[in-house]
Coordinates of C-alpha atoms in Angstrom, one line a residue:
M19 CA 97.7 123.6 90.6
K20 CA 98.3 119.9 91.3
I21 CA 100.6 118.6 88.6
N22 CA 100.9 114.8 88.1
R23 CA 103.5 112.8 86.2
H24 CA 103.7 109.3 84.8
V25 CA 106.4 107.8 82.6
L26 CA 105.7 104.8 80.3
D27 CA 108.2 102.1 79.8
N28 CA 108.8 103.3 76.3
G29 CA 109.9 106.7 77.6
L30 CA 106.8 108.8 76.9
R31 CA 106.3 111.4 79.7
L32 CA 102.7 112.0 80.7
I33 CA 102.1 115.4 82.5
H34 CA 98.6 116.0 83.9
T35 CA 96.5 118.4 85.8
Q36 CA 92.7 118.3 86.2
D37 CA 90.3 121.2 85.7
Q38 CA 86.7 120.4 86.7
S39 CA 85.5 123.9 85.6
T40 CA 85.3 122.8 82.0
Q41 CA 83.6 119.9 80.1
M42 CA 86.5 119.6 77.7
V43 CA 89.9 117.8 77.6
A44 CA 93.1 118.9 75.9
L45 CA 95.9 116.7 74.7
N46 CA 99.2 118.4 73.8
V47 CA 102.0 116.3 72.2
L48 CA 105.4 118.1 72.2
Y49 CA 108.1 116.4 70.1
D50 CA 111.6 117.5 71.0
V51 CA 112.5 118.2 67.4
G52 CA 112.7 121.5 65.5
A53 CA 114.5 123.2 62.7
R54 CA 117.8 123.2 64.6
D55 CA 117.8 119.4 64.2
E56 CA 117.7 119.4 60.4
H57 CA 120.6 118.8 58.1
P58 CA 121.8 122.0 56.5
D59 CA 121.0 120.6 53.0
H60 CA 117.6 119.4 54.1
T61 CA 116.0 122.3 56.0
G62 CA 112.2 122.8 56.5
F63 CA 111.6 119.1 57.4
A64 CA 110.2 119.7 60.9
H65 CA 107.7 122.2 59.4
L66 CA 106.9 119.7 56.6
F67 CA 106.0 117.2 59.2
E68 CA 103.6 119.6 60.9
H69 CA 101.6 119.1 57.7
L70 CA 102.4 115.5 57.0
M71 CA 101.1 114.5 60.5
F72 CA 97.6 115.5 59.4
G73 CA 97.8 113.5 56.1
G74 CA 96.8 110.1 57.6
S75 CA 98.5 107.6 59.9
L76 CA 99.1 103.9 59.8
H77 CA 95.5 102.9 60.7
I78 CA 93.6 106.1 60.3
P79 CA 93.6 107.5 56.8
D80 CA 91.8 110.8 57.8
Y81 CA 92.8 112.5 61.0
D82 CA 90.4 115.4 61.0
T83 CA 87.0 113.7 60.4
P84 CA 86.9 111.4 63.5
L85 CA 87.9 114.4 65.7
Q86 CA 85.3 116.7 64.2
L87 CA 82.6 114.1 64.5
A88 CA 83.6 113.9 68.2
G89 CA 83.2 117.7 68.6
G90 CA 86.9 118.3 68.7
E91 CA 89.4 120.7 67.2
N92 CA 93.2 120.6 66.6
N93 CA 96.2 122.5 65.3
A94 CA 100.0 122.4 65.4
W95 CA 103.0 124.7 65.2
T96 CA 106.7 124.4 64.7
N97 CA 109.7 126.5 65.6
N98 CA 113.5 126.1 65.7
D99 CA 113.3 124.0 68.9
I100 CA 110.1 121.9 69.0
T101 CA 107.1 120.7 67.0
N102 CA 103.8 120.9 69.0
Y103 CA 100.5 119.3 68.3
Y104 CA 97.3 119.8 70.3
L105 CA 93.6 119.0 70.3
T106 CA 90.6 119.6 72.4
V107 CA 87.6 117.3 72.7
P108 CA 84.5 116.9 74.9
R109 CA 85.4 114.9 78.0
Q110 CA 83.1 112.0 77.1
N111 CA 85.1 111.6 73.8
A112 CA 88.6 112.0 75.3
E113 CA 89.7 108.5 74.2
I114 CA 89.3 109.5 70.6
G115 CA 92.1 112.0 71.1
F116 CA 94.4 109.4 72.6
W117 CA 93.6 107.0 69.7
L118 CA 94.4 109.6 67.1
E119 CA 97.6 110.9 68.6
S120 CA 99.0 107.4 69.4
D121 CA 98.4 106.1 65.8
R122 CA 100.4 108.9 64.2
M123 CA 103.2 108.6 66.8
L124 CA 103.3 104.9 65.8
S125 CA 103.7 105.7 62.1
L126 CA 102.4 107.9 59.3
N127 CA 100.8 106.5 56.2
F128 CA 103.8 107.2 54.1
S129 CA 103.0 107.5 50.4
E130 CA 104.2 109.5 47.4
R131 CA 100.7 110.9 47.1
S132 CA 100.6 112.2 50.6
L133 CA 104.1 113.6 50.3
D134 CA 103.3 115.4 47.1
I135 CA 100.2 117.0 48.5
Q136 CA 101.8 118.3 51.7
R137 CA 105.0 119.3 50.0
G138 CA 102.9 121.4 47.6
V139 CA 101.1 123.0 50.5
V140 CA 104.4 123.8 52.3
M141 CA 106.0 125.1 49.1
E142 CA 103.0 127.4 48.5
E143 CA 103.2 128.7 52.1
F144 CA 106.9 129.4 51.5
K145 CA 106.1 131.4 48.4
Q146 CA 103.3 133.4 50.1
R147 CA 105.1 134.1 53.3
C148 CA 108.7 134.6 52.1
L149 CA 108.7 135.4 48.4
N150 CA 105.5 137.2 47.7
Q151 CA 104.9 139.2 50.9
P152 CA 106.6 142.5 51.8
Y153 CA 109.5 142.0 54.2
G154 CA 108.9 138.2 54.0
D155 CA 112.6 137.4 53.4
V156 CA 113.9 139.3 56.5
G157 CA 114.4 136.0 58.5
H158 CA 116.4 134.5 55.6
I159 CA 118.6 137.6 55.6
L160 CA 118.9 138.5 59.3
R161 CA 119.4 135.0 60.7
P162 CA 122.6 134.0 58.8
L163 CA 123.9 137.5 59.5
A164 CA 123.6 136.8 63.2
Y165 CA 124.4 133.1 63.3
Q166 CA 127.6 131.8 61.6
V167 CA 127.5 128.2 62.8
H168 CA 124.4 127.5 64.9
P169 CA 121.4 126.0 63.0
Y170 CA 119.3 129.0 64.1
Q171 CA 120.8 130.5 61.0
Y172 CA 117.9 129.2 58.9
P173 CA 114.2 129.8 59.4
T174 CA 111.7 127.1 60.4
I175 CA 110.1 127.1 57.0
G176 CA 113.4 126.2 55.4
K177 CA 116.5 127.8 54.0
E178 CA 115.6 127.2 50.4
L179 CA 112.5 126.3 48.5
A180 CA 114.4 123.5 46.8
H181 CA 115.0 121.7 50.1
I182 CA 111.3 120.9 50.3
A183 CA 110.8 120.5 46.6
N184 CA 113.5 117.8 46.4
A185 CA 112.5 116.0 49.6
T186 CA 112.2 112.2 48.9
L187 CA 110.0 109.7 50.6
D188 CA 113.0 107.9 52.1
E189 CA 114.4 111.1 53.5
V190 CA 111.0 111.9 55.1
K191 CA 110.7 108.4 56.6
E192 CA 114.2 108.6 58.1
F193 CA 113.5 112.0 59.7
F194 CA 110.2 110.6 61.2
F195 CA 111.8 107.5 62.7
C196 CA 114.8 109.5 64.1
F197 CA 112.7 112.0 66.0
Y198 CA 109.0 111.1 66.3
A199 CA 109.3 108.7 69.1
P200 CA 107.6 108.2 72.5
N201 CA 111.0 108.6 74.2
N202 CA 111.3 112.0 72.4
A203 CA 107.9 113.3 73.3
I204 CA 105.9 114.8 76.1
L205 CA 102.1 114.2 76.4
S206 CA 100.3 116.8 78.5
V207 CA 96.7 116.2 79.4
T208 CA 94.4 118.8 81.0
G209 CA 90.8 119.6 81.5
N210 CA 88.1 117.5 83.1
I211 CA 89.8 114.2 83.2
S212 CA 91.2 112.4 86.3
F213 CA 94.8 111.4 86.6
E214 CA 93.8 107.7 86.8
K215 CA 91.8 108.0 83.6
A216 CA 94.7 109.8 81.8
I217 CA 97.1 107.1 82.9
S218 CA 94.7 104.3 81.8
L219 CA 94.2 105.8 78.3
T220 CA 97.9 106.7 77.9
E221 CA 98.9 103.1 78.7
K222 CA 96.2 101.6 76.5
W223 CA 97.1 103.6 73.4
F224 CA 100.7 104.6 73.7
A225 CA 102.5 101.8 75.7
S226 CA 102.8 99.5 72.7
I227 CA 104.7 102.0 70.6
P228 CA 108.4 101.0 70.6
R229 CA 111.2 103.2 71.8
R230 CA 113.4 104.5 69.0
E231 CA 117.0 105.4 68.6
V232 CA 116.7 109.2 68.7
I233 CA 119.6 111.2 67.2
R234 CA 121.2 113.2 69.9
R235 CA 122.1 116.8 69.0
K236 CA 125.7 117.8 68.6
L237 CA 125.1 121.4 67.8
Q238 CA 128.0 123.8 67.3
Q239 CA 127.8 126.7 69.8
E240 CA 127.8 130.1 68.2
P241 CA 131.1 131.9 69.0
Q242 CA 131.0 135.3 70.5
Q243 CA 130.5 138.1 68.0
T244 CA 133.4 140.5 68.1
E245 CA 132.4 143.2 65.5
E246 CA 129.2 144.7 64.2
R247 CA 127.7 143.1 61.1
R248 CA 125.7 145.2 58.7
L249 CA 123.8 144.7 55.5
T250 CA 121.7 146.8 53.2
V251 CA 119.1 145.4 50.8
E252 CA 116.7 147.0 48.4
R253 CA 113.2 145.7 47.9
N254 CA 109.9 146.8 46.4
V255 CA 108.1 147.4 49.7
P256 CA 105.8 150.2 50.9
L257 CA 108.3 151.6 53.5
D258 CA 111.9 151.5 54.6
A259 CA 112.5 149.3 57.6
L260 CA 115.1 148.9 60.2
F261 CA 116.1 145.6 61.8
I262 CA 118.6 145.4 64.7
A263 CA 119.4 142.3 66.7
Y264 CA 121.7 141.7 69.7
H265 CA 122.9 138.3 70.9
M266 CA 121.5 137.3 74.2
C267 CA 121.6 134.3 76.6
D268 CA 119.8 130.9 76.4
H269 CA 116.5 130.2 78.0
H270 CA 118.0 128.5 81.1
H271 CA 120.2 131.5 82.0
P272 CA 119.1 133.8 84.9
D273 CA 119.5 136.8 82.6
Y274 CA 116.7 135.5 80.3
Y275 CA 114.0 137.2 82.5
A276 CA 115.9 140.5 82.4
F277 CA 116.0 140.4 78.6
D278 CA 112.2 139.7 78.5
I279 CA 111.5 142.6 80.8
L280 CA 113.8 145.0 78.8
S281 CA 111.9 144.1 75.6
D282 CA 108.6 144.9 77.4
L283 CA 109.9 148.1 78.8
L284 CA 110.8 149.2 75.3
S285 CA 107.7 148.2 73.4
N286 CA 105.0 146.3 75.2
G287 CA 101.9 148.6 74.9
C288 CA 101.2 152.2 74.1
S289 CA 102.9 153.5 77.2
S290 CA 106.2 151.7 76.5
R291 CA 109.3 153.8 75.9
L292 CA 109.8 153.3 72.2
N293 CA 106.2 153.9 71.4
Q294 CA 105.9 157.0 73.6
R295 CA 109.2 158.6 72.7
L296 CA 110.0 157.6 69.1
V297 CA 106.5 157.1 67.7
H298 CA 104.3 159.7 69.5
K299 CA 106.6 162.3 70.8
K300 CA 109.4 162.6 68.3
Q301 CA 107.4 161.0 65.4
L302 CA 110.5 159.2 64.1
F303 CA 108.8 155.9 63.5
S304 CA 105.4 155.0 62.3
N305 CA 105.7 151.8 64.3
I306 CA 108.5 150.0 66.3
D307 CA 108.8 146.8 68.3
A308 CA 111.2 145.0 70.5
Y309 CA 111.1 141.3 71.4
I310 CA 113.2 138.3 72.3
S311 CA 113.4 135.2 70.2
G312 CA 112.4 132.9 73.1
S313 CA 114.6 130.1 71.9
V314 CA 116.1 127.3 74.0
D315 CA 119.7 128.0 72.9
A316 CA 121.3 131.5 72.9
G317 CA 118.9 133.8 71.1
L318 CA 118.4 137.3 69.8
F319 CA 117.1 140.5 71.2
H320 CA 115.2 142.1 68.3
I321 CA 114.3 145.7 67.6
C322 CA 112.5 146.5 64.3
G323 CA 110.5 149.4 63.0
K324 CA 109.5 151.5 60.0
P325 CA 110.7 155.2 60.0
S326 CA 108.1 157.9 59.5
P327 CA 108.1 159.6 56.0
G328 CA 111.1 161.9 55.6
I329 CA 113.1 160.1 58.3
S330 CA 116.2 158.2 57.1
L331 CA 117.2 154.8 58.3
E332 CA 120.4 156.4 59.8
Q333 CA 118.3 158.9 61.8
A334 CA 116.0 156.1 63.0
E335 CA 118.9 153.9 64.0
A336 CA 120.6 156.7 66.0
A337 CA 117.3 157.3 67.9
V338 CA 117.1 153.6 68.9
Y339 CA 120.7 153.6 70.2
E340 CA 119.9 156.7 72.3
E341 CA 117.1 154.9 74.0
L342 CA 119.3 151.9 74.6
E343 CA 121.9 154.2 76.2
H344 CA 119.3 155.4 78.7
L345 CA 118.9 151.8 79.8
Q346 CA 122.7 151.5 80.2
Q347 CA 123.2 154.7 82.1
E348 CA 120.0 155.1 84.2
F349 CA 118.1 152.8 86.6
V350 CA 114.6 152.0 85.5
E351 CA 112.2 153.8 87.8
D352 CA 110.3 151.6 90.3
Y353 CA 106.9 152.4 89.0
E354 CA 107.9 151.6 85.4
L355 CA 109.4 148.3 86.4
E356 CA 106.4 147.4 88.6
K357 CA 104.0 148.2 85.7
V358 CA 105.8 145.7 83.4
K359 CA 105.8 143.0 86.1
N360 CA 102.1 143.5 86.9
K361 CA 101.3 143.2 83.2
F362 CA 103.3 140.0 82.9
E363 CA 101.7 138.5 86.0
S364 CA 98.1 139.3 84.8
T365 CA 98.9 137.8 81.4
Q366 CA 100.2 134.6 83.1
I367 CA 97.2 134.4 85.4
F368 CA 94.5 134.9 82.8
G369 CA 96.4 132.8 80.3
N370 CA 96.5 129.8 82.6
I371 CA 92.7 130.0 83.2
N372 CA 92.4 128.3 79.9
Y373 CA 92.9 124.5 80.1
L374 CA 94.5 124.3 76.6
N375 CA 97.1 127.0 77.4
V376 CA 97.9 125.0 80.6
A377 CA 98.5 121.9 78.5
T378 CA 100.8 123.7 76.2
N379 CA 102.7 125.3 79.0
L380 CA 103.1 122.1 81.0
A381 CA 104.7 120.4 78.0
W382 CA 107.0 123.3 77.3
F383 CA 108.3 123.6 80.9
E384 CA 108.7 119.9 81.2
L385 CA 111.0 120.1 78.2
L386 CA 113.0 122.9 79.7
N387 CA 113.3 121.3 83.1
K388 CA 110.1 120.3 84.9
A389 CA 106.5 121.2 84.5
E390 CA 106.2 122.6 88.0
D391 CA 108.5 125.5 87.0
M392 CA 105.5 127.0 85.2
E393 CA 104.2 128.2 88.6
Q394 CA 107.5 129.9 89.4
E395 CA 107.6 132.1 86.4
V396 CA 105.9 135.1 88.1
A397 CA 108.3 134.9 91.0
R398 CA 111.3 134.8 88.7
Y399 CA 110.2 137.9 86.8
R400 CA 109.4 139.6 90.1
S401 CA 112.9 139.0 91.3
V402 CA 114.5 141.1 88.5
T403 CA 115.8 144.4 89.8
A404 CA 116.7 147.7 88.2
E405 CA 120.4 147.0 88.9
H406 CA 120.0 143.6 87.1
L407 CA 118.4 145.3 84.1
Q408 CA 121.2 147.9 83.9
R409 CA 123.9 145.3 84.0
V410 CA 122.3 143.2 81.3
A411 CA 121.8 146.3 79.1
R412 CA 125.5 147.4 79.5
D413 CA 126.7 143.9 78.7
T414 CA 124.5 143.4 75.7
F415 CA 123.7 146.7 73.8
K416 CA 127.3 147.1 72.5
K417 CA 128.2 147.8 68.9
E418 CA 130.3 144.7 68.5
N419 CA 127.4 142.5 69.6
R420 CA 124.8 143.7 67.1
V421 CA 123.7 143.0 63.6
V422 CA 121.9 145.7 61.6
L423 CA 119.8 145.3 58.5
F424 CA 118.7 148.3 56.4
Y425 CA 115.7 147.3 54.3
N426 CA 115.4 150.0 51.7
R427 CA 112.3 150.7 49.6
T428 CA 112.8 151.0 45.9
E429 CA 110.3 152.1 43.3
N430 CA 108.7 149.4 41.1
K431 CA 109.8 150.2 37.6

């Protein structure tokens, strides 16, 4: 893959690669702002902007209609680290994408009406996802149990509904002009468009947007956890549930790939250890999963599951620890490790066939370090050894490094 780079005078980074096998073009705009950048008393703002950015910009009152008329589609997502916007459009209409994205980077059409509409949408999403859905409040319980000082302690959707309900237009404007800036963004362009054309359109539509004084993070680093933290809650849910999390390294650490492989060994696919041993063989769980948070800063290694009828949370918890002890005491067999690596490699290869996936990945890896690292991911996973996995398991799966949440089912009276 030939990856090209161009930086505008205002700081916007353009990352490009051409794919002539498609007649489409993808634009992905990554803003280096997420929930971890929010004030503790004003959480949920990054997610609110995911919605506000579609509510009309300075010169374009309706974002969706021009794109749809041009045969395009769009969407966005937010997490604790970034806010990501993307669109696809037929190659002959590519300039429409540059026009739309540049105008809302310049400024939104801030109004009380737009804020009221999008605030209502976000508040309804908060209620549906976190208040009115079984297990919806797990993130609001587990995160502050694991993080004492780092802003990962609150979910992307916000810590409290009131933070969004009470958001003012002035606060929203301040957040936008602090973070939504060309010098705080990465534009990745892929599909059937030449590098020269991408530069020309980027300069035409984005070069006049002024640099802004972006607030630099001064995040408190989470201190090392020294004792187990436990909590039990009771909720009107269909089944009991167990949630366990261990602190792990950040995304830049060499151990990150070992953690990802360990999570796949435990639960990626029907042949994984937890599914084979605890679901099918011992029938202790109806379902169980293991995954990593994938965050830029030091994250969490999660294990969660719902015990089978008649199995207590204590029994289920003990069974999980027994499986983790196997990883600490025994080397992973070559065939099992190779299976996980092969699965990751095939996922990477097939995923990067799609020009939109490539656009998203280029922006993400450029944020982490440089876009070219995307093509080194398979080699980095391939380099992880059984000895490496055992060492990481021994260092991590310790009682003093874990948080445990018992989510008990209660009858609705």
